[in-house]
PDB file of C-alpha atoms in Angstrom:
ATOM      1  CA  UNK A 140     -12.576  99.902 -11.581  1.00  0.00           C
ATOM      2  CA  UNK A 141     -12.439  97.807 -14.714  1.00  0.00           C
ATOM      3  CA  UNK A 142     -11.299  94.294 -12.540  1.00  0.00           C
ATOM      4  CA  UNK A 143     -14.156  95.658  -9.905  1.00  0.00           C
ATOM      5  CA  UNK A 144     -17.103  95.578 -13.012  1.00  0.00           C
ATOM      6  CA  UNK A 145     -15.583  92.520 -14.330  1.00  0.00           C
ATOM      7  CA  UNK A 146     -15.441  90.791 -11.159  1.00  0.00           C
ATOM      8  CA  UNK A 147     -19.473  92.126 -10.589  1.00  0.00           C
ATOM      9  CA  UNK A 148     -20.384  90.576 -13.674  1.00  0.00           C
ATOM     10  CA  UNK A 149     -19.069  87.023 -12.901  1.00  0.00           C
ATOM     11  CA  UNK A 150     -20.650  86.925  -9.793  1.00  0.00           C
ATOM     12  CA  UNK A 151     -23.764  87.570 -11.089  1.00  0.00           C
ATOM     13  CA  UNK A 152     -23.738  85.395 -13.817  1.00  0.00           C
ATOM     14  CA  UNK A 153     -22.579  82.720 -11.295  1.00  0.00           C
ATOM     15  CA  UNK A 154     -25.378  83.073  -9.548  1.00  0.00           C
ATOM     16  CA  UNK A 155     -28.172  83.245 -11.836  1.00  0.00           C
ATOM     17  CA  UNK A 156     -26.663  79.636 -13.252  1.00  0.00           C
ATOM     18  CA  UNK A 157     -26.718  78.674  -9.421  1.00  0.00           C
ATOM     19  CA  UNK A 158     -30.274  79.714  -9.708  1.00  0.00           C
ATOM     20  CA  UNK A 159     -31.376  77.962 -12.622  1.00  0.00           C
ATOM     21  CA  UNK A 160     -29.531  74.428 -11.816  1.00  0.00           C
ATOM     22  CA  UNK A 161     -32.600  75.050  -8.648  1.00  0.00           C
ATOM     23  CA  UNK A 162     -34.654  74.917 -11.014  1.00  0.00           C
ATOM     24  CA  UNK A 163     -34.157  70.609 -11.233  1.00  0.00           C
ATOM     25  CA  UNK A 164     -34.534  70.438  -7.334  1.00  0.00           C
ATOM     26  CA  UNK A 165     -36.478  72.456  -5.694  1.00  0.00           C
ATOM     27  CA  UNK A 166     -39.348  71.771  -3.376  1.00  0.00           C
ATOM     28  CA  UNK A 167     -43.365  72.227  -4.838  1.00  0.00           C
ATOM     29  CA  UNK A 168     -44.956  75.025  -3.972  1.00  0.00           C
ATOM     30  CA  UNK A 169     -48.702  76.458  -4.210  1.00  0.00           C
ATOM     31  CA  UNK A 170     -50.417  79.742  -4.940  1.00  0.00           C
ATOM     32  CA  UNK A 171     -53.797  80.871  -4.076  1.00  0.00           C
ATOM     33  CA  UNK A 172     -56.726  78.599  -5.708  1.00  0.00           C
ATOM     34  CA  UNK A 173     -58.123  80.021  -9.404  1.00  0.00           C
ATOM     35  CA  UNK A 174     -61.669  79.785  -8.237  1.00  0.00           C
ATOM     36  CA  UNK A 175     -63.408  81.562 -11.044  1.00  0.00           C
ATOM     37  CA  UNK A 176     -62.858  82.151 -14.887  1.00  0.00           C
ATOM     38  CA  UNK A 177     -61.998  86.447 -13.769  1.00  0.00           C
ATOM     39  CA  UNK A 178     -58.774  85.385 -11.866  1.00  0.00           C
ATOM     40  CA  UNK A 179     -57.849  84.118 -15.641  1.00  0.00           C
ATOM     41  CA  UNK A 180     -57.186  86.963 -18.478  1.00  0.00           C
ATOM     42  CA  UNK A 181     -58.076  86.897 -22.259  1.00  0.00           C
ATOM     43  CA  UNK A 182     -55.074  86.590 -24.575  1.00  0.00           C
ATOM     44  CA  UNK A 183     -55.085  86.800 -28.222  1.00  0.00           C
ATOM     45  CA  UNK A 184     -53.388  84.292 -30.361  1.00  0.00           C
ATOM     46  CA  UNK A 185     -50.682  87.761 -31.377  1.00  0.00           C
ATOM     47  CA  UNK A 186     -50.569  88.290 -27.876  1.00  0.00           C
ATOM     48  CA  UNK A 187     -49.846  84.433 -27.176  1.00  0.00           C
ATOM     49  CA  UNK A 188     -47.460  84.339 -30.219  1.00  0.00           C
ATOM     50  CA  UNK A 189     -45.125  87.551 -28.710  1.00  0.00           C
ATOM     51  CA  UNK A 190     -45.367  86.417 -25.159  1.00  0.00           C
ATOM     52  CA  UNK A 191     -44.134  82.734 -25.991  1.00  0.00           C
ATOM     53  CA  UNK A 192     -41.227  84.372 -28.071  1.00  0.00           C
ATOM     54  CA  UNK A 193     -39.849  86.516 -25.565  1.00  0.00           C
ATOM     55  CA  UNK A 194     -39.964  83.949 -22.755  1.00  0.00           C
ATOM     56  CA  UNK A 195     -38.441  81.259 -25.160  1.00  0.00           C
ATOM     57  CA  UNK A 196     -35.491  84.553 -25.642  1.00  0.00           C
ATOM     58  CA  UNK A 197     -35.815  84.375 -22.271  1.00  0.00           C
ATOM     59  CA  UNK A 198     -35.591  80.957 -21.268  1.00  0.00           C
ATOM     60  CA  UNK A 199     -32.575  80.390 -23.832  1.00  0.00           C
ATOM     61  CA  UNK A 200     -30.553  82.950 -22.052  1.00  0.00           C
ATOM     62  CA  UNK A 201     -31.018  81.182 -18.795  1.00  0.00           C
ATOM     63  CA  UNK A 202     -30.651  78.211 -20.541  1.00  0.00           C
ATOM     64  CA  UNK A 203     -27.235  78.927 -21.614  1.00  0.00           C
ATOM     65  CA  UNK A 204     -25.852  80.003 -18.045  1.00  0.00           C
ATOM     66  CA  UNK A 205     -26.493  76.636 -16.838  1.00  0.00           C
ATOM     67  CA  UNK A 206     -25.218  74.884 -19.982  1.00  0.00           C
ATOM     68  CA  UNK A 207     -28.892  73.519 -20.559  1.00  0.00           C
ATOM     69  CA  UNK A 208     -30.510  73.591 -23.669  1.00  0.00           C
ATOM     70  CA  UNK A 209     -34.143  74.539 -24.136  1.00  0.00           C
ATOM     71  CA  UNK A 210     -36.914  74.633 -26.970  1.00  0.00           C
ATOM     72  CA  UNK A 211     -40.597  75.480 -27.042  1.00  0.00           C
ATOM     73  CA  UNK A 212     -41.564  71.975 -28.219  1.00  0.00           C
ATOM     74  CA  UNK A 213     -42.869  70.976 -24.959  1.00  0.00           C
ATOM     75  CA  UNK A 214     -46.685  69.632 -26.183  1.00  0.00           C
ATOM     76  CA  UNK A 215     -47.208  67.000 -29.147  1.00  0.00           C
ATOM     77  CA  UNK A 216     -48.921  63.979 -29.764  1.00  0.00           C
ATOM     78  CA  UNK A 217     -49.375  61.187 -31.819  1.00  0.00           C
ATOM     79  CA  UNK A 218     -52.017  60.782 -34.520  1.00  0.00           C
ATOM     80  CA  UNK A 219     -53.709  58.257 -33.082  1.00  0.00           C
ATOM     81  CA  UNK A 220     -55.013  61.514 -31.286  1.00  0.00           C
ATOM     82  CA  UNK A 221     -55.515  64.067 -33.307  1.00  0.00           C
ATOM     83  CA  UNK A 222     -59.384  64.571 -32.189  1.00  0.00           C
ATOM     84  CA  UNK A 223     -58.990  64.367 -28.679  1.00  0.00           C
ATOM     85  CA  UNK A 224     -58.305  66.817 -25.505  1.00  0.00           C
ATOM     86  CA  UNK A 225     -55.538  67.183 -23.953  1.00  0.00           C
ATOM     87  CA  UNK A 226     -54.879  68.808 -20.592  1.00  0.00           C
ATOM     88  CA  UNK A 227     -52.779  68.960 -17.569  1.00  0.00           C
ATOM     89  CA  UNK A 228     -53.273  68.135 -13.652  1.00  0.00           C
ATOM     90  CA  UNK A 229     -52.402  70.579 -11.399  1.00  0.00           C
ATOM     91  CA  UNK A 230     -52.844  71.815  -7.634  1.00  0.00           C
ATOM     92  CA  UNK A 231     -55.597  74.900  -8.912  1.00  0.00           C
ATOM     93  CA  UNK A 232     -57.197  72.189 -11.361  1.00  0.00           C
ATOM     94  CA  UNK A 233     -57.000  70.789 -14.680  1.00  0.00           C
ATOM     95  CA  UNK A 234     -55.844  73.282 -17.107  1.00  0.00           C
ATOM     96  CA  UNK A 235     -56.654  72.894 -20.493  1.00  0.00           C
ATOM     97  CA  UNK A 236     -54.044  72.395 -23.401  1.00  0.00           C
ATOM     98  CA  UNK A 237     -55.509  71.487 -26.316  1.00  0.00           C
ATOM     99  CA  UNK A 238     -59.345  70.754 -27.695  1.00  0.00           C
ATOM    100  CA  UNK A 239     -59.911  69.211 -31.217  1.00  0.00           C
ATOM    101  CA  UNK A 240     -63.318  67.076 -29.390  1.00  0.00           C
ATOM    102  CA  UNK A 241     -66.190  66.992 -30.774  1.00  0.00           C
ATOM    103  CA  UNK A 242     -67.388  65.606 -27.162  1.00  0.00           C
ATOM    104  CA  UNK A 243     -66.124  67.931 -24.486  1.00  0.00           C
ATOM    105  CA  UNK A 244     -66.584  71.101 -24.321  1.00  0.00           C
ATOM    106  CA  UNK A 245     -63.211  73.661 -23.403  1.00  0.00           C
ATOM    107  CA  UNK A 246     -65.889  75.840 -21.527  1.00  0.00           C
ATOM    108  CA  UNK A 247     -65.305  73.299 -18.563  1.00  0.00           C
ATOM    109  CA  UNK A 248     -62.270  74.460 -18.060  1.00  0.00           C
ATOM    110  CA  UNK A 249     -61.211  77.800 -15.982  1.00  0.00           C
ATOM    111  CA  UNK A 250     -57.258  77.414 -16.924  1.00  0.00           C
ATOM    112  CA  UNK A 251     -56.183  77.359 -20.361  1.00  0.00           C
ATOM    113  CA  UNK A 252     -52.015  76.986 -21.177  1.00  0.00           C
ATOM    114  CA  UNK A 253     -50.933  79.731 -23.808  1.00  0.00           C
ATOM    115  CA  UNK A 254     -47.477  78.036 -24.375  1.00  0.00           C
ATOM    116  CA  UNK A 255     -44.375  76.588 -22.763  1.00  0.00           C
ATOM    117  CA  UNK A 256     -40.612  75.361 -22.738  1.00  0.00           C
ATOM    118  CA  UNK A 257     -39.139  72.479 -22.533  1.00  0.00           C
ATOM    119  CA  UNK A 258     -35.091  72.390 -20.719  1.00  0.00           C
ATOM    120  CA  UNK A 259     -33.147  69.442 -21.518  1.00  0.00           C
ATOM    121  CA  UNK A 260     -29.497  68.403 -22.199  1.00  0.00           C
ATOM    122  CA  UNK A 261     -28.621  68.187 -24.960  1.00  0.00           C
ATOM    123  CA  UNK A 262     -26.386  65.147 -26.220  1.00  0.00           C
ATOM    124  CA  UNK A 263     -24.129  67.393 -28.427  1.00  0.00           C
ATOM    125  CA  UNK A 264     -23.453  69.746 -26.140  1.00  0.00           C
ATOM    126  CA  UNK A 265     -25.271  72.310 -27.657  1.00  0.00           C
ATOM    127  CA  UNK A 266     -27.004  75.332 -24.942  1.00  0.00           C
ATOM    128  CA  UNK A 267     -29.415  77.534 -25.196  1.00  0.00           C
ATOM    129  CA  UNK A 268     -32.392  77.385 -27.844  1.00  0.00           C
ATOM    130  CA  UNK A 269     -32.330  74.378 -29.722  1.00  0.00           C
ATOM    131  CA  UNK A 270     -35.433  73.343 -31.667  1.00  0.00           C
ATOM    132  CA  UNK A 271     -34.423  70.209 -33.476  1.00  0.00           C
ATOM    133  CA  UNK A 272     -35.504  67.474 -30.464  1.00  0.00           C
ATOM    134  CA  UNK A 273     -38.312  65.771 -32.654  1.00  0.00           C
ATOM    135  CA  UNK A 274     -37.984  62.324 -34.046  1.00  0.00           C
ATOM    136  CA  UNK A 275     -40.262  60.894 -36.520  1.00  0.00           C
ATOM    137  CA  UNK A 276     -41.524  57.158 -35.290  1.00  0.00           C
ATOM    138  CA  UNK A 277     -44.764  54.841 -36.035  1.00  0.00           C
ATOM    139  CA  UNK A 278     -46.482  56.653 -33.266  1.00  0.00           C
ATOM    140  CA  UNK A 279     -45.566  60.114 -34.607  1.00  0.00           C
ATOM    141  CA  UNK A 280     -43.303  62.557 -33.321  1.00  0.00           C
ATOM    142  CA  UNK A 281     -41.260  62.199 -30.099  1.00  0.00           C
ATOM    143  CA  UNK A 282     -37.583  63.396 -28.366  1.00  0.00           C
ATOM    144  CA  UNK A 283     -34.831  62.358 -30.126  1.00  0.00           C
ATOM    145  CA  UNK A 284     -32.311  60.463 -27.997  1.00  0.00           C
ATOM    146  CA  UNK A 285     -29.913  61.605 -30.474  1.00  0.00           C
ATOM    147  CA  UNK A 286     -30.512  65.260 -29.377  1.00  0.00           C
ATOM    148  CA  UNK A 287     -31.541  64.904 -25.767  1.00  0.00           C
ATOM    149  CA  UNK A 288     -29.329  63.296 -22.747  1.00  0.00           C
ATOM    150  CA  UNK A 289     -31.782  60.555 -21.643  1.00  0.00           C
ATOM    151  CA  UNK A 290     -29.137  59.692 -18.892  1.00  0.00           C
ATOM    152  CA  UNK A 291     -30.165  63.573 -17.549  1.00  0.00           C
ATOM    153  CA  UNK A 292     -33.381  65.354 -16.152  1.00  0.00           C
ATOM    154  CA  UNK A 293     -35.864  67.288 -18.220  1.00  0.00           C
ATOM    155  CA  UNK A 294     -38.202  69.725 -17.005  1.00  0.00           C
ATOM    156  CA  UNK A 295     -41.472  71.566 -18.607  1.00  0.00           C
ATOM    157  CA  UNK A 296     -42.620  74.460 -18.144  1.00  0.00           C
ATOM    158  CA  UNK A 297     -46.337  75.280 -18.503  1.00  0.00           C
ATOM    159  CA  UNK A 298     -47.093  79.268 -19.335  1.00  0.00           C
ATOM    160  CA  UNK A 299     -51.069  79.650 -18.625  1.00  0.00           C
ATOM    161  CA  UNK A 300     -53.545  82.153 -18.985  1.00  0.00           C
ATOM    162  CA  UNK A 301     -54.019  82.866 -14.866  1.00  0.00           C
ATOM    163  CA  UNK A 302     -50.779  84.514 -15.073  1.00  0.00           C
ATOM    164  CA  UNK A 303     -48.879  81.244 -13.648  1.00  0.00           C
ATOM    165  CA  UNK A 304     -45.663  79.418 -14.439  1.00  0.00           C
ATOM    166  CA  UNK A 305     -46.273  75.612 -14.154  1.00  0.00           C
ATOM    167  CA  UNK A 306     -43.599  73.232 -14.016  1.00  0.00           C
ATOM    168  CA  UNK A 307     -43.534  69.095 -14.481  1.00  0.00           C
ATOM    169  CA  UNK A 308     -39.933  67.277 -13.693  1.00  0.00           C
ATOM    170  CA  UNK A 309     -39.618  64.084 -15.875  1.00  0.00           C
ATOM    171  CA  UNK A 310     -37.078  61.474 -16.303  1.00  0.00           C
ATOM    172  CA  UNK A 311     -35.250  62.462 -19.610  1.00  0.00           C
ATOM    173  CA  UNK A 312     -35.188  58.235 -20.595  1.00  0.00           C
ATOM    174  CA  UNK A 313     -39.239  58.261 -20.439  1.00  0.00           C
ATOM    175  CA  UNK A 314     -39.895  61.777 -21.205  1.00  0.00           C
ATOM    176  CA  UNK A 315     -41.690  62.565 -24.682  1.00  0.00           C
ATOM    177  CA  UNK A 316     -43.793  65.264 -26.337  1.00  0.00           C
ATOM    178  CA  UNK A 317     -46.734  63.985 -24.677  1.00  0.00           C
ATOM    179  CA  UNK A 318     -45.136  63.925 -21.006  1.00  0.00           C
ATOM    180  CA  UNK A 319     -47.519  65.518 -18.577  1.00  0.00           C
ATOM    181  CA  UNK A 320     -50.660  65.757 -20.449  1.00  0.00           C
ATOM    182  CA  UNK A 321     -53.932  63.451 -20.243  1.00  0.00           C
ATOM    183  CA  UNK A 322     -56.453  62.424 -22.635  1.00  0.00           C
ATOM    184  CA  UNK A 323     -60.192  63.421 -21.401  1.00  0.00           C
ATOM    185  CA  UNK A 324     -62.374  60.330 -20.667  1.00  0.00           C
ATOM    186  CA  UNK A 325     -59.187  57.995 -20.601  1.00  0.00           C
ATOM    187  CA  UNK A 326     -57.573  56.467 -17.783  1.00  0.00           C
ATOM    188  CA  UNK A 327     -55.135  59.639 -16.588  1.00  0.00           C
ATOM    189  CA  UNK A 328     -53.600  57.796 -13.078  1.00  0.00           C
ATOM    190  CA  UNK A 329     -50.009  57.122 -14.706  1.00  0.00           C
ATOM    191  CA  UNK A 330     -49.853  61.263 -16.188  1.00  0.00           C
ATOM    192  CA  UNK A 331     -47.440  63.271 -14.319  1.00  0.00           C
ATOM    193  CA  UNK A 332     -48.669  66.000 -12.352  1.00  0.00           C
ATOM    194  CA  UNK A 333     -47.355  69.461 -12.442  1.00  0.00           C
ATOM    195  CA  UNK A 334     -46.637  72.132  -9.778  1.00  0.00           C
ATOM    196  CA  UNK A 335     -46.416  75.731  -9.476  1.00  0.00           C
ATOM    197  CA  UNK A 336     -42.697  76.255 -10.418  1.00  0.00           C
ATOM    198  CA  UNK A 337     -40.737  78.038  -7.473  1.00  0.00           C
ATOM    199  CA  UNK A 338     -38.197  79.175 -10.226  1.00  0.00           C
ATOM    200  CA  UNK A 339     -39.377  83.106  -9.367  1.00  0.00           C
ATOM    201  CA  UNK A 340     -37.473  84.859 -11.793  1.00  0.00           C
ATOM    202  CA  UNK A 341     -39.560  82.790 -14.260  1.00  0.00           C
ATOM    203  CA  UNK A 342     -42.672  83.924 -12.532  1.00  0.00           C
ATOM    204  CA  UNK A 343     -41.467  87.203 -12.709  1.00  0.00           C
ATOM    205  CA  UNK A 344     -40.779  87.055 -16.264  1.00  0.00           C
ATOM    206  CA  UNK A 345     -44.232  85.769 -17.316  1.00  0.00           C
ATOM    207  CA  UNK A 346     -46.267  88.633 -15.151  1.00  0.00           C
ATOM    208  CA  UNK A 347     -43.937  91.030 -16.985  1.00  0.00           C
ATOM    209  CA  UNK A 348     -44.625  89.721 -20.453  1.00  0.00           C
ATOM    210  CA  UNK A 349     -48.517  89.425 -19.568  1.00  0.00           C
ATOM    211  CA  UNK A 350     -48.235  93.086 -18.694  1.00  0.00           C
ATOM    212  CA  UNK A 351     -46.636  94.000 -21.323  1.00  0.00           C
ATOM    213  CA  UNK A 352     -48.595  92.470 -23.902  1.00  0.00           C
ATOM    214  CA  UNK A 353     -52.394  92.157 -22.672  1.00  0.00           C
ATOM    215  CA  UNK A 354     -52.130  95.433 -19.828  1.00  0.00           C
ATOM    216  CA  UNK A 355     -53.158  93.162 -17.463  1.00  0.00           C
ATOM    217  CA  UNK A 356     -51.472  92.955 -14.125  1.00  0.00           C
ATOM    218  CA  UNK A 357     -51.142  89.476 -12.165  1.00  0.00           C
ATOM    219  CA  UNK A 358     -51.656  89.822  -8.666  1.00  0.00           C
ATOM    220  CA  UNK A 359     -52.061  85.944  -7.424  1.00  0.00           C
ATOM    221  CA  UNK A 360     -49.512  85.669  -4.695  1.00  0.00           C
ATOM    222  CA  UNK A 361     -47.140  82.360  -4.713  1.00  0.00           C
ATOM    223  CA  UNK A 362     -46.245  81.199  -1.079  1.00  0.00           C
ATOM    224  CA  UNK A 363     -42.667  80.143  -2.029  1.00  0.00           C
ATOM    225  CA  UNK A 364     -42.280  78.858   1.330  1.00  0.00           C
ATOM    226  CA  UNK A 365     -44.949  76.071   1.392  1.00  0.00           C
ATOM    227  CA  UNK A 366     -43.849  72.843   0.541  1.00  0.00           C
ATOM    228  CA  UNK A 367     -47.172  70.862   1.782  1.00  0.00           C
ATOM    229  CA  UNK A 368     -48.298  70.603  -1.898  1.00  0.00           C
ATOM    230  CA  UNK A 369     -51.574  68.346  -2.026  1.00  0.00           C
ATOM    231  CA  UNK A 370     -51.560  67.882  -5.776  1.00  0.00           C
ATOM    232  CA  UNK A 371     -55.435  67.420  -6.243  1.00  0.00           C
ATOM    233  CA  UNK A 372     -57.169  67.860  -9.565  1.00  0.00           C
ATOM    234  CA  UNK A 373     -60.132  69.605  -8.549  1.00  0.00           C
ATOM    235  CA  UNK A 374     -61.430  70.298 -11.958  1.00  0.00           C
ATOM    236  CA  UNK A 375     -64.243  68.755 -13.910  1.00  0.00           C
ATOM    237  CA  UNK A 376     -62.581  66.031 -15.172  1.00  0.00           C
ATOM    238  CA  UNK A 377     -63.838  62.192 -14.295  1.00  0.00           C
ATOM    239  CA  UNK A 378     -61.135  61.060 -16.488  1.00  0.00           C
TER     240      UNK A 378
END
């Protein structure tokens, strides 16, 4: 009986790291349009703060199946921008990440992120949670190529408040702190877009901790099957 448990456990935990290495190559996939502001729920900064430490617990354990690191510095930005907002494309619309504008108003925006991850190598050989990736430079913080395999993917995930898991793949030579985010009123063509993440057991684990923590329940289905992703921002943004 003991071999029998013991041999249960190491297929599981086989295939959960089967499930995360996915994560780096699966197919987009879209949910159901947020077409108004009630499809979205209202989350206090305590409620952000718990949710984004259990799904950074969470991340790191997955993390450290697939011998991937992972850390929940996944948004900065130089100085240079300090008074601007910052935001993300995405197949239900812009979603909002950050607003220090005295110009544009965050009311525009029907999405708002509460938090995220970043998954990465890491150069030493170090898995699960790792927070020292930042690098001091002219142009502020970035990803330390001392800390992060450039030569490997790195993927974002985007935790916002319609009860969806985003995700953005990036090129771990080119990726930095600001990967995947625009700058309102500037030129946005060259950002990376992000899709809904088909990793469902992160879905899963969001909708749980959103339960958990706010009451609310997240009912938007996600059509894991549909791969015809038109990645549109449909938001307000002229750029």
């Amino acid at each position: 009986m003991k071999n029998k448990a013991m041999l249960v456990t190491a297929l599981t935990l086989s295939l959960t790291a089967t499930t995360l290495e996915v994560v780096y190559h699966n197919q987009p996939v879209q949910a159901e349009v947020i077409n108004n502001a009630q499809q979205t729920i209202h989350i206090t900064k305590k409620q952000k703060d718990a949710i984004n430490k259990d799904f950074l617990q969470w991340a790191a354990q997955r993390a450290t199946l697939g011998k991937l690191a992972v850390s929940n510095y996944y948004f900065d930005h130089g100085p240079g921008t300090d008074g601007c907002l910052w935001y993300a494309k995405t197949p239900n619309g812009d979603i909002l990440v950050r607003n220090a504008s005295d110009e544009y108003s965050s009311k525009n925006y029907r999405i708002k992120a509460i938090g995220g991850v970043v998954f990465y190598t890491d150069a030493n050989g170090n898995i699960g949670q790792c927070d020292d990736i930042a690098e001091e430079t002219d142009d502020g913080l970035n990803y330390s190529d001392d800390e992060i395999d450039i030569d490997k993917p790195v993927d974002k995930y985007l935790l916002a408040d319609n009860g969806i898991v985003y995700e953005c793949k990036l090129d771990g030579a080119t990726a930095s702190p600001d990967s995947g985010f625009a700058i309102k009123g500037m030129n946005s063509d060259d950002a990376e877009r992000w899709i809904i993440s088909n990793d469902q057991n992160a879905q899963t684990e969001y909708r749980s901790l959103l339960n958990k923590y706010t009451g609310n329940t997240v009912d938007t289905p996600i059509n894991y099957t549909n791969t015809n992703v038109q990645n549109n921002s449909s938001n307000e943004d002229d750029n």
